[in-house]
Amino acid sequence: MTDRPLSPWLDHLRGRLPIALGIALLGAVARLSAPPPPARTADAIAGMLGEAIGGAVGPDDFVWEERGGFLSDALLGRRVLFLGVPRVPRPGDAERGPDAERAPDGRGAADLYRARVRLTRSGRPVSLDGVRNLTETPLGDDRGLVARGSRVAVTTSAFGVVQGVTQLDFGGDGRAGARPLGERLRAAIDGWLETGSVDGASRTEISFDNPPASARLDLVDEGLVMALGPEAVPAALNASTGEVDTGGRDPFVARAHHLPRRIPSLGELAGPSAERLLGPTAAAAVERLALAADRATARVRAAQAAAYVTRGPASPEPAPEGWPSLWPPPPVAPAVDPPLPGEGAWVLVAPSLPRALPGVEDDPQRPSSPFAATTLRPDPRRPELRVHLLAIDTRHIRFTLQAGYEAPRPTVGPRGTGQLPHASTLRGAIGLGASTRGPGAPRAGAEALGMVVGGRAIVPPRDGAATLGVDLSGRPYFGAWPSGGDVERVPWALWQRPAASSPGAPRAEGSTRFPWALWQGPSLFEAGSAAAPLAILAGPPAERAPASAALSPDDGDDLIVERAALCMTDRGFVVHAWGSALDAAALRAALERAGCLSGVSLGRAPDPLGVAFLSPQQDGILTAERLSPAMSIAPPEHASAASPRPFLFFESRWTHGAPAPDLSLPGESVGWTEDGGAQPPPAWSPAVYAADTVHLGAQVRVHAFAPDRFLFRLRAGSREISPRSAPKLDAEVPADERRQVLAAIGVGTGRRRGPRGLAVGGTVGLRFRGEGGLLLVRQGRIEIRPAGGAPLAPGADATELPLTADDGRLRPEAREIGTMRRRSAACVLDDGTLLVATTTFDSDEATTEALLDLGCARAVALDRGAHRNAFVHRASGDPALQQTYEETALFAVGVAMPGRARRLAP
């Protein structure tokens, strides 16, 4: 009776016994055929670590972290830190070049890793998992691993110098207990993704303005001790203050930056978590689901309109009769009929922050705001899609790029600082995407998009990528990288070479830091069908756009999510386009209708995008006001805070002042004043300045013609010699430009024997000899070059002149003694400013010295050979401006001041 209930169970077990025995047998065979655990030796453990990363680890390149206890080490594993070199080529190895692929000791470039190793009671390794790359610098070599307690430090080297030092502390955040449960959970997930532990790590990075050739590290209780360079210059990172103590001697200009630990949102964690657990394909699907859910939630919420604080419709900027008014931009033609009230019409935006444009109150001709906004429905088939457009008057605004301390991830050296520009001029910020291509994309390396700030390549630029560049004056550039023409292409590998041997000495040829900042976005906009640019903005034929508009394809173009783009118009202004729910096609249509010539996509959700106006208060708190409340941009809340994301900041630009650089001579300071002649519009920004200075006992008058305010024309004088067989050269400017001629600068006439070359409008009247200097006028812009070399461009004006200075040095020609007469010399500064120095002297030395003191590198004497008296005549001046001259003259045709944005040449 008692056995009967057990019978079915026994029968069941007897039937499954062969299966169980088979499984046990297979497990035993698999275990016996598996390789034995590594031996308890440094070489064996290094080999195990190398296999885990698919590379190699040296026996001296790993250190054990502190024990976590017997059960923790046996069940979870003991943590180990190690420097590993992948065997397979990593992203970015190609950019390093054949001479930089391996270190001098034959070892490849390494990264710092962290992993867990399960050990037996005797210390023999059993298994390894949880590998994390803690530095991810594919173009840098991590060395000098030292550890003490919960801290670890390494150096990162590239191109023969130390690019930076990184210290990590795995001790946890002391403020974690005060945070809400949700924040602690997100911080734990982020820490596990980044470092393999829920505590995460705090990071401090040390950068160098003058990188040392070597560095040795040691961790002590008080901080990190360093011996820099061959001379072992001492320096220390103070653990209590977080600053570098150099003891008064700081030849390498070391700076420490503690990277705050930001707690990401669940949306930001979804993609990386899915990628870590399920792979790139699943991560992309998770991201799409998250974006779709966010979009569905947005439909439920009431739509938020742009909260513009306006000064009413934007009326045209006052301009003299016969001159165009350039601000605001022309109205945007609506795509949907009938248009909404005010659609496409610009209104001046006046942020409600306590910030005024300098000169507005006492100058009625000055615009009341450099910002104008409108809305647009770009797609007639989908009228529910809306784009908010913000036009920025770049005559008043300068831009500054800054990398965040989290994004982008550098390929070599320290991360960005995320520091804000000077608070007194800060006006706002534009959100930039992290320059990634979705889940599964490499975080750094060959596929990462570039960013350069502060003369250092955080990530080297990719050829052909959509690029937003900012030069030293804050002027923005748009186009594909690399560029040619007026923008010098500097190999990125030279930007991080060591400085000169002694601090303050000039750098070696080719090793100067890149003078630009740039950010590369996921796609490029080029529109050849837009209106032709102003003549002052027109470039050579090679710089023109293709015949049709295009926004280069990118992953996720079909997603209807938050998107933003930035472009330049045909008038040189910048337009920011943003929409809370757009696909790439709608954004492209909006850019084309706004009259954009070239632009870049700033990214899409989940990147924080939009425009925020900023105003720092006395207590350092930043008052931020989004252009639209629906924008996801999250600017820093404190003027001294750092941003985790990259931003394009915009600042006030002083336009009523001396041209750069200011004239400053040893023992005296001479300021610029407005020239007394007529000025091109607008009246609030003069374009011609003058200054007086003394050189070699002679009083020198210097005129400065601001860049982008004039089109220059070279015209032959009536006394210019002309061989019988030579074609007749134009002596006057075109009829439609005569009313705008504001200055004439004499360049003399040629000698009868051996005259210097002369060409007007591409027609050569006198053969070029290839001697001295060349004053060249292309597309109305002046260049000064050594004579000879490249052939004359079609339609260009040119004349050969004596070269009195080159490479910043006076040439013997400047000291040649002649008759005492009126003399002039000219040069062009890096920003395009034309300087003309005039005096009465017996050589060209005084005028040339004055130009060299202003920063000119190359100068020519304005004398074609016949030694005629030099002159600079101005409209509304004395003597009066003439329509033609006996001498060959350079005429300055004034133009209305355009915006400062420009295109990168292909």
mmCIF file of N, CA and C in Angstrom, residues 708-804:
data_model
loop_
_atom_site.group_PDB
_atom_site.id
_atom_site.type_symbol
_atom_site.label_atom_id
_atom_site.label_comp_id
_atom_site.label_asym_id
_atom_site.label_seq_id
_atom_site.Cartn_x
_atom_site.Cartn_y
_atom_site.Cartn_z
ATOM 1 N N ASP A 708 36.345 92.049 -45.601
ATOM 2 C CA ASP A 708 34.961 91.797 -46.012
ATOM 3 C C ASP A 708 34.136 93.064 -46.128
ATOM 4 N N ARG A 709 34.763 94.232 -46.142
ATOM 5 C CA ARG A 709 34.019 95.482 -46.282
ATOM 6 C C ARG A 709 34.280 96.154 -47.627
ATOM 7 N N PHE A 710 35.216 95.591 -48.404
ATOM 8 C CA PHE A 710 35.568 96.198 -49.684
ATOM 9 C C PHE A 710 35.826 95.121 -50.723
ATOM 10 N N LEU A 711 35.515 95.478 -51.986
ATOM 11 C CA LEU A 711 35.991 94.734 -53.146
ATOM 12 C C LEU A 711 37.041 95.601 -53.818
ATOM 13 N N PHE A 712 38.227 95.064 -54.026
ATOM 14 C CA PHE A 712 39.331 95.849 -54.570
ATOM 15 C C PHE A 712 39.453 95.613 -56.069
ATOM 16 N N ARG A 713 39.750 96.695 -56.793
ATOM 17 C CA ARG A 713 39.956 96.648 -58.238
ATOM 18 C C ARG A 713 41.240 97.384 -58.584
ATOM 19 N N LEU A 714 42.121 96.747 -59.329
ATOM 20 C CA LEU A 714 43.354 97.370 -59.798
ATOM 21 C C LEU A 714 43.110 97.917 -61.201
ATOM 22 N N ARG A 715 43.388 99.216 -61.416
ATOM 23 C CA ARG A 715 43.155 99.836 -62.704
ATOM 24 C C ARG A 715 44.406 100.578 -63.161
ATOM 25 N N ALA A 716 44.650 100.483 -64.506
ATOM 26 C CA ALA A 716 45.862 101.062 -65.094
ATOM 27 C C ALA A 716 45.757 102.577 -65.144
ATOM 28 N N GLY A 717 46.878 103.273 -64.862
ATOM 29 C CA GLY A 717 46.922 104.727 -64.929
ATOM 30 C C GLY A 717 47.111 105.210 -66.361
ATOM 31 N N SER A 718 46.771 106.484 -66.593
ATOM 32 C CA SER A 718 46.880 107.035 -67.946
ATOM 33 C C SER A 718 48.331 107.184 -68.388
ATOM 34 N N ARG A 719 49.271 107.285 -67.450
ATOM 35 C CA ARG A 719 50.688 107.395 -67.801
ATOM 36 C C ARG A 719 51.403 106.047 -67.729
ATOM 37 N N GLU A 720 50.642 104.973 -67.528
ATOM 38 C CA GLU A 720 51.251 103.636 -67.512
ATOM 39 C C GLU A 720 51.710 103.301 -68.923
ATOM 40 N N ILE A 721 52.963 102.861 -69.061
ATOM 41 C CA ILE A 721 53.485 102.526 -70.384
ATOM 42 C C ILE A 721 52.736 101.320 -70.925
ATOM 43 N N SER A 722 52.607 101.279 -72.264
ATOM 44 C CA SER A 722 51.878 100.194 -72.909
ATOM 45 C C SER A 722 52.496 99.918 -74.263
ATOM 46 N N PRO A 723 53.120 98.760 -74.423
ATOM 47 C CA PRO A 723 53.660 98.405 -75.740
ATOM 48 C C PRO A 723 52.560 98.400 -76.797
ATOM 49 N N ARG A 724 52.962 98.650 -78.051
ATOM 50 C CA ARG A 724 51.984 98.726 -79.121
ATOM 51 C C ARG A 724 51.200 97.431 -79.276
ATOM 52 N N SER A 725 51.867 96.309 -79.080
ATOM 53 C CA SER A 725 51.202 95.017 -79.262
ATOM 54 C C SER A 725 50.362 94.607 -78.056
ATOM 55 N N ALA A 726 50.456 95.353 -76.931
ATOM 56 C CA ALA A 726 49.746 94.972 -75.710
ATOM 57 C C ALA A 726 48.292 95.399 -75.781
ATOM 58 N N PRO A 727 47.391 94.644 -75.220
ATOM 59 C CA PRO A 727 45.973 95.030 -75.195
ATOM 60 C C PRO A 727 45.764 96.215 -74.264
ATOM 61 N N LYS A 728 44.680 96.960 -74.503
ATOM 62 C CA LYS A 728 44.359 98.112 -73.668
ATOM 63 C C LYS A 728 43.779 97.628 -72.349
ATOM 64 N N LEU A 729 44.279 98.176 -71.248
ATOM 65 C CA LEU A 729 43.828 97.786 -69.920
ATOM 66 C C LEU A 729 42.776 98.768 -69.407
ATOM 67 N N ASP A 730 41.815 98.262 -68.644
ATOM 68 C CA ASP A 730 40.777 99.112 -68.073
ATOM 69 C C ASP A 730 41.394 100.130 -67.129
ATOM 70 N N ALA A 731 40.882 101.359 -67.224
ATOM 71 C CA ALA A 731 41.352 102.434 -66.352
ATOM 72 C C ALA A 731 40.313 102.833 -65.317
ATOM 73 N N GLU A 732 39.062 102.356 -65.454
ATOM 74 C CA GLU A 732 37.999 102.720 -64.529
ATOM 75 C C GLU A 732 37.341 101.456 -63.986
ATOM 76 N N VAL A 733 36.734 101.585 -62.826
ATOM 77 C CA VAL A 733 35.966 100.485 -62.268
ATOM 78 C C VAL A 733 34.646 100.389 -63.019
ATOM 79 N N PRO A 734 33.949 99.259 -62.964
ATOM 80 C CA PRO A 734 32.666 99.133 -63.653
ATOM 81 C C PRO A 734 31.695 100.235 -63.221
ATOM 82 N N ALA A 735 30.805 100.609 -64.148
ATOM 83 C CA ALA A 735 29.890 101.727 -63.905
ATOM 84 C C ALA A 735 29.006 101.494 -62.691
ATOM 85 N N ASP A 736 28.571 100.231 -62.459
ATOM 86 C CA ASP A 736 27.671 99.965 -61.341
ATOM 87 C C ASP A 736 28.373 99.990 -59.989
ATOM 88 N N GLU A 737 29.713 100.134 -59.983
ATOM 89 C CA GLU A 737 30.458 100.186 -58.726
ATOM 90 C C GLU A 737 31.005 101.575 -58.409
ATOM 91 N N ARG A 738 30.869 102.529 -59.324
ATOM 92 C CA ARG A 738 31.544 103.817 -59.144
ATOM 93 C C ARG A 738 31.002 104.597 -57.954
ATOM 94 N N ARG A 739 29.718 104.471 -57.662
ATOM 95 C CA ARG A 739 29.155 105.209 -56.538
ATOM 96 C C ARG A 739 29.664 104.660 -55.209
ATOM 97 N N GLN A 740 30.112 103.417 -55.204
ATOM 98 C CA GLN A 740 30.582 102.805 -53.959
ATOM 99 C C GLN A 740 32.101 102.858 -53.784
ATOM 100 N N VAL A 741 32.831 103.510 -54.719
ATOM 101 C CA VAL A 741 34.285 103.631 -54.553
ATOM 102 C C VAL A 741 34.567 104.594 -53.415
ATOM 103 N N LEU A 742 35.272 104.119 -52.397
ATOM 104 C CA LEU A 742 35.515 104.910 -51.196
ATOM 105 C C LEU A 742 36.986 105.236 -50.975
ATOM 106 N N ALA A 743 37.891 104.640 -51.758
ATOM 107 C CA ALA A 743 39.317 104.929 -51.589
ATOM 108 C C ALA A 743 40.060 104.564 -52.858
ATOM 109 N N ALA A 744 41.162 105.272 -53.089
ATOM 110 C CA ALA A 744 42.076 104.958 -54.190
ATOM 111 C C ALA A 744 43.490 105.006 -53.638
ATOM 112 N N ILE A 745 44.263 103.971 -53.902
ATOM 113 C CA ILE A 745 45.628 103.834 -53.377
ATOM 114 C C ILE A 745 46.573 103.733 -54.565
ATOM 115 N N GLY A 746 47.490 104.666 -54.670
ATOM 116 C CA GLY A 746 48.405 104.675 -55.803
ATOM 117 C C GLY A 746 49.481 103.615 -55.689
ATOM 118 N N VAL A 747 49.794 102.973 -56.831
ATOM 119 C CA VAL A 747 50.884 101.994 -56.877
ATOM 120 C C VAL A 747 51.940 102.386 -57.900
ATOM 121 N N GLY A 748 51.862 103.618 -58.453
ATOM 122 C CA GLY A 748 52.889 104.107 -59.353
ATOM 123 C C GLY A 748 52.708 103.648 -60.784
ATOM 124 N N THR A 749 53.717 103.910 -61.588
ATOM 125 C CA THR A 749 53.742 103.477 -62.988
ATOM 126 C C THR A 749 55.055 102.763 -63.264
ATOM 127 N N GLY A 750 55.072 102.012 -64.354
ATOM 128 C CA GLY A 750 56.252 101.238 -64.684
ATOM 129 C C GLY A 750 57.318 102.049 -65.386
ATOM 130 N N ARG A 751 58.565 101.606 -65.261
ATOM 131 C CA ARG A 751 59.665 102.232 -65.982
ATOM 132 C C ARG A 751 59.600 101.874 -67.465
ATOM 133 N N ARG A 752 60.215 102.715 -68.290
ATOM 134 C CA ARG A 752 60.208 102.407 -69.713
ATOM 135 C C ARG A 752 61.074 101.199 -70.029
ATOM 136 N N ARG A 753 62.144 101.021 -69.299
ATOM 137 C CA ARG A 753 63.013 99.873 -69.512
ATOM 138 C C ARG A 753 62.746 98.845 -68.406
ATOM 139 N N GLY A 754 62.373 97.659 -68.836
ATOM 140 C CA GLY A 754 62.131 96.581 -67.875
ATOM 141 C C GLY A 754 61.000 96.854 -66.926
ATOM 142 N N PRO A 755 59.816 97.230 -67.402
ATOM 143 C CA PRO A 755 58.705 97.502 -66.484
ATOM 144 C C PRO A 755 58.241 96.232 -65.783
ATOM 145 N N ARG A 756 57.729 96.439 -64.602
ATOM 146 C CA ARG A 756 57.191 95.315 -63.845
ATOM 147 C C ARG A 756 55.844 94.890 -64.441
ATOM 148 N N GLY A 757 55.518 93.598 -64.228
ATOM 149 C CA GLY A 757 54.317 93.032 -64.818
ATOM 150 C C GLY A 757 53.042 93.689 -64.308
ATOM 151 N N LEU A 758 51.998 93.709 -65.180
ATOM 152 C CA LEU A 758 50.713 94.307 -64.834
ATOM 153 C C LEU A 758 49.606 93.586 -65.586
ATOM 154 N N ALA A 759 48.542 93.232 -64.878
ATOM 155 C CA ALA A 759 47.369 92.602 -65.486
ATOM 156 C C ALA A 759 46.124 93.185 -64.846
ATOM 157 N N VAL A 760 45.092 93.424 -65.663
ATOM 158 C CA VAL A 760 43.813 93.955 -65.187
ATOM 159 C C VAL A 760 42.696 93.081 -65.753
ATOM 160 N N GLY A 761 41.862 92.551 -64.864
ATOM 161 C CA GLY A 761 40.752 91.719 -65.305
ATOM 162 C C GLY A 761 41.184 90.479 -66.063
ATOM 163 N N GLY A 762 42.343 89.954 -65.735
ATOM 164 C CA GLY A 762 42.856 88.763 -66.404
ATOM 165 C C GLY A 762 43.612 89.054 -67.681
ATOM 166 N N THR A 763 43.622 90.300 -68.127
ATOM 167 C CA THR A 763 44.347 90.687 -69.347
ATOM 168 C C THR A 763 45.729 91.186 -68.979
ATOM 169 N N VAL A 764 46.757 90.575 -69.519
ATOM 170 C CA VAL A 764 48.140 90.940 -69.215
ATOM 171 C C VAL A 764 48.564 92.058 -70.149
ATOM 172 N N GLY A 765 48.858 93.238 -69.586
ATOM 173 C CA GLY A 765 49.318 94.363 -70.373
ATOM 174 C C GLY A 765 50.818 94.457 -70.430
ATOM 175 N N LEU A 766 51.484 94.076 -69.339
ATOM 176 C CA LEU A 766 52.941 94.059 -69.271
ATOM 177 C C LEU A 766 53.384 92.706 -68.730
ATOM 178 N N ARG A 767 54.340 92.115 -69.414
ATOM 179 C CA ARG A 767 54.782 90.749 -69.089
ATOM 180 C C ARG A 767 55.364 90.699 -67.680
ATOM 181 N N PHE A 768 55.025 89.613 -66.959
ATOM 182 C CA PHE A 768 55.516 89.412 -65.599
ATOM 183 C C PHE A 768 56.917 88.803 -65.647
ATOM 184 N N ARG A 769 57.811 89.387 -64.849
ATOM 185 C CA ARG A 769 59.209 88.952 -64.832
ATOM 186 C C ARG A 769 59.501 87.918 -63.755
ATOM 187 N N GLY A 770 58.596 87.768 -62.773
ATOM 188 C CA GLY A 770 58.827 86.806 -61.705
ATOM 189 C C GLY A 770 59.831 87.280 -60.675
ATOM 190 N N GLU A 771 59.942 88.605 -60.483
ATOM 191 C CA GLU A 771 60.890 89.169 -59.525
ATOM 192 C C GLU A 771 60.142 89.967 -58.462
ATOM 193 N N GLY A 772 60.661 89.967 -57.235
ATOM 194 C CA GLY A 772 60.090 90.753 -56.156
ATOM 195 C C GLY A 772 58.799 90.164 -55.626
ATOM 196 N N GLY A 773 57.832 91.042 -55.359
ATOM 197 C CA GLY A 773 56.550 90.605 -54.819
ATOM 198 C C GLY A 773 55.433 90.769 -55.826
ATOM 199 N N LEU A 774 54.279 90.206 -55.488
ATOM 200 C CA LEU A 774 53.111 90.255 -56.363
ATOM 201 C C LEU A 774 51.903 90.669 -55.535
ATOM 202 N N LEU A 775 51.266 91.772 -55.932
ATOM 203 C CA LEU A 775 49.992 92.165 -55.336
ATOM 204 C C LEU A 775 48.909 91.608 -56.244
ATOM 205 N N LEU A 776 48.155 90.641 -55.734
ATOM 206 C CA LEU A 776 47.169 89.907 -56.521
ATOM 207 C C LEU A 776 45.771 90.198 -55.985
ATOM 208 N N VAL A 777 44.826 90.454 -56.911
ATOM 209 C CA VAL A 777 43.432 90.692 -56.542
ATOM 210 C C VAL A 777 42.588 89.621 -57.224
ATOM 211 N N ARG A 778 42.001 88.718 -56.400
ATOM 212 C CA ARG A 778 41.123 87.666 -56.906
ATOM 213 C C ARG A 778 39.761 87.805 -56.244
ATOM 214 N N GLN A 779 38.711 87.826 -57.067
ATOM 215 C CA GLN A 779 37.353 87.954 -56.548
ATOM 216 C C GLN A 779 37.239 89.137 -55.592
ATOM 217 N N GLY A 780 37.985 90.204 -55.877
ATOM 218 C CA GLY A 780 37.926 91.405 -55.061
ATOM 219 C C GLY A 780 38.761 91.362 -53.800
ATOM 220 N N ARG A 781 39.460 90.242 -53.538
ATOM 221 C CA ARG A 781 40.278 90.103 -52.335
ATOM 222 C C ARG A 781 41.752 90.257 -52.687
ATOM 223 N N ILE A 782 42.490 90.876 -51.761
ATOM 224 C CA ILE A 782 43.908 91.147 -52.005
ATOM 225 C C ILE A 782 44.761 90.065 -51.377
ATOM 226 N N GLU A 783 45.770 89.617 -52.108
ATOM 227 C CA GLU A 783 46.798 88.723 -51.593
ATOM 228 C C GLU A 783 48.150 89.307 -51.959
ATOM 229 N N ILE A 784 49.132 89.094 -51.112
ATOM 230 C CA ILE A 784 50.503 89.513 -51.397
ATOM 231 C C ILE A 784 51.381 88.286 -51.341
ATOM 232 N N ARG A 785 52.038 88.004 -52.462
ATOM 233 C CA ARG A 785 52.842 86.797 -52.602
ATOM 234 C C ARG A 785 54.209 87.138 -53.180
ATOM 235 N N PRO A 786 55.165 86.223 -53.069
ATOM 236 C CA PRO A 786 56.387 86.370 -53.864
ATOM 237 C C PRO A 786 56.042 86.212 -55.344
ATOM 238 N N ALA A 787 56.663 86.985 -56.201
ATOM 239 C CA ALA A 787 56.384 86.909 -57.630
ATOM 240 C C ALA A 787 56.840 85.566 -58.184
ATOM 241 N N GLY A 788 56.239 85.153 -59.305
ATOM 242 C CA GLY A 788 56.560 83.861 -59.914
ATOM 243 C C GLY A 788 55.690 82.770 -59.327
ATOM 244 N N GLY A 789 55.914 81.563 -59.784
ATOM 245 C CA GLY A 789 55.157 80.433 -59.262
ATOM 246 C C GLY A 789 53.918 80.162 -60.078
ATOM 247 N N ALA A 790 52.752 80.141 -59.439
ATOM 248 C CA ALA A 790 51.509 79.748 -60.078
ATOM 249 C C ALA A 790 51.111 80.753 -61.148
ATOM 250 N N PRO A 791 50.468 80.294 -62.226
ATOM 251 C CA PRO A 791 50.006 81.206 -63.272
ATOM 252 C C PRO A 791 48.876 82.090 -62.768
ATOM 253 N N LEU A 792 48.659 83.201 -63.469
ATOM 254 C CA LEU A 792 47.632 84.153 -63.080
ATOM 255 C C LEU A 792 46.256 83.539 -63.274
ATOM 256 N N ALA A 793 45.390 83.682 -62.279
ATOM 257 C CA ALA A 793 44.040 83.128 -62.349
ATOM 258 C C ALA A 793 43.196 83.944 -63.319
ATOM 259 N N PRO A 794 42.231 83.320 -63.980
ATOM 260 C CA PRO A 794 41.355 84.061 -64.905
ATOM 261 C C PRO A 794 40.597 85.172 -64.183
ATOM 262 N N GLY A 795 40.561 86.353 -64.809
ATOM 263 C CA GLY A 795 39.833 87.481 -64.249
ATOM 264 C C GLY A 795 40.546 88.213 -63.141
ATOM 265 N N ALA A 796 41.760 87.833 -62.793
ATOM 266 C CA ALA A 796 42.465 88.443 -61.669
ATOM 267 C C ALA A 796 43.194 89.709 -62.101
ATOM 268 N N ASP A 797 43.371 90.609 -61.130
ATOM 269 C CA ASP A 797 44.238 91.775 -61.295
ATOM 270 C C ASP A 797 45.545 91.477 -60.573
ATOM 271 N N ALA A 798 46.670 91.988 -61.133
ATOM 272 C CA ALA A 798 47.954 91.727 -60.480
ATOM 273 C C ALA A 798 48.992 92.733 -60.948
ATOM 274 N N THR A 799 49.909 93.053 -60.059
ATOM 275 C CA THR A 799 51.057 93.871 -60.404
ATOM 276 C C THR A 799 52.258 93.408 -59.601
ATOM 277 N N GLU A 800 53.417 93.417 -60.238
ATOM 278 C CA GLU A 800 54.657 93.130 -59.527
ATOM 279 C C GLU A 800 55.134 94.390 -58.823
ATOM 280 N N LEU A 801 55.649 94.227 -57.603
ATOM 281 C CA LEU A 801 56.110 95.336 -56.778
ATOM 282 C C LEU A 801 57.350 94.900 -56.008
ATOM 283 N N PRO A 802 58.155 95.842 -55.519
ATOM 284 C CA PRO A 802 59.312 95.458 -54.708
ATOM 285 C C PRO A 802 58.872 94.766 -53.419
ATOM 286 N N LEU A 803 59.468 93.622 -53.106
ATOM 287 C CA LEU A 803 59.178 92.884 -51.873
ATOM 288 C C LEU A 803 60.115 93.406 -50.791
ATOM 289 N N THR A 804 59.560 94.126 -49.818
ATOM 290 C CA THR A 804 60.388 94.770 -48.800
ATOM 291 C C THR A 804 60.479 93.987 -47.498
#
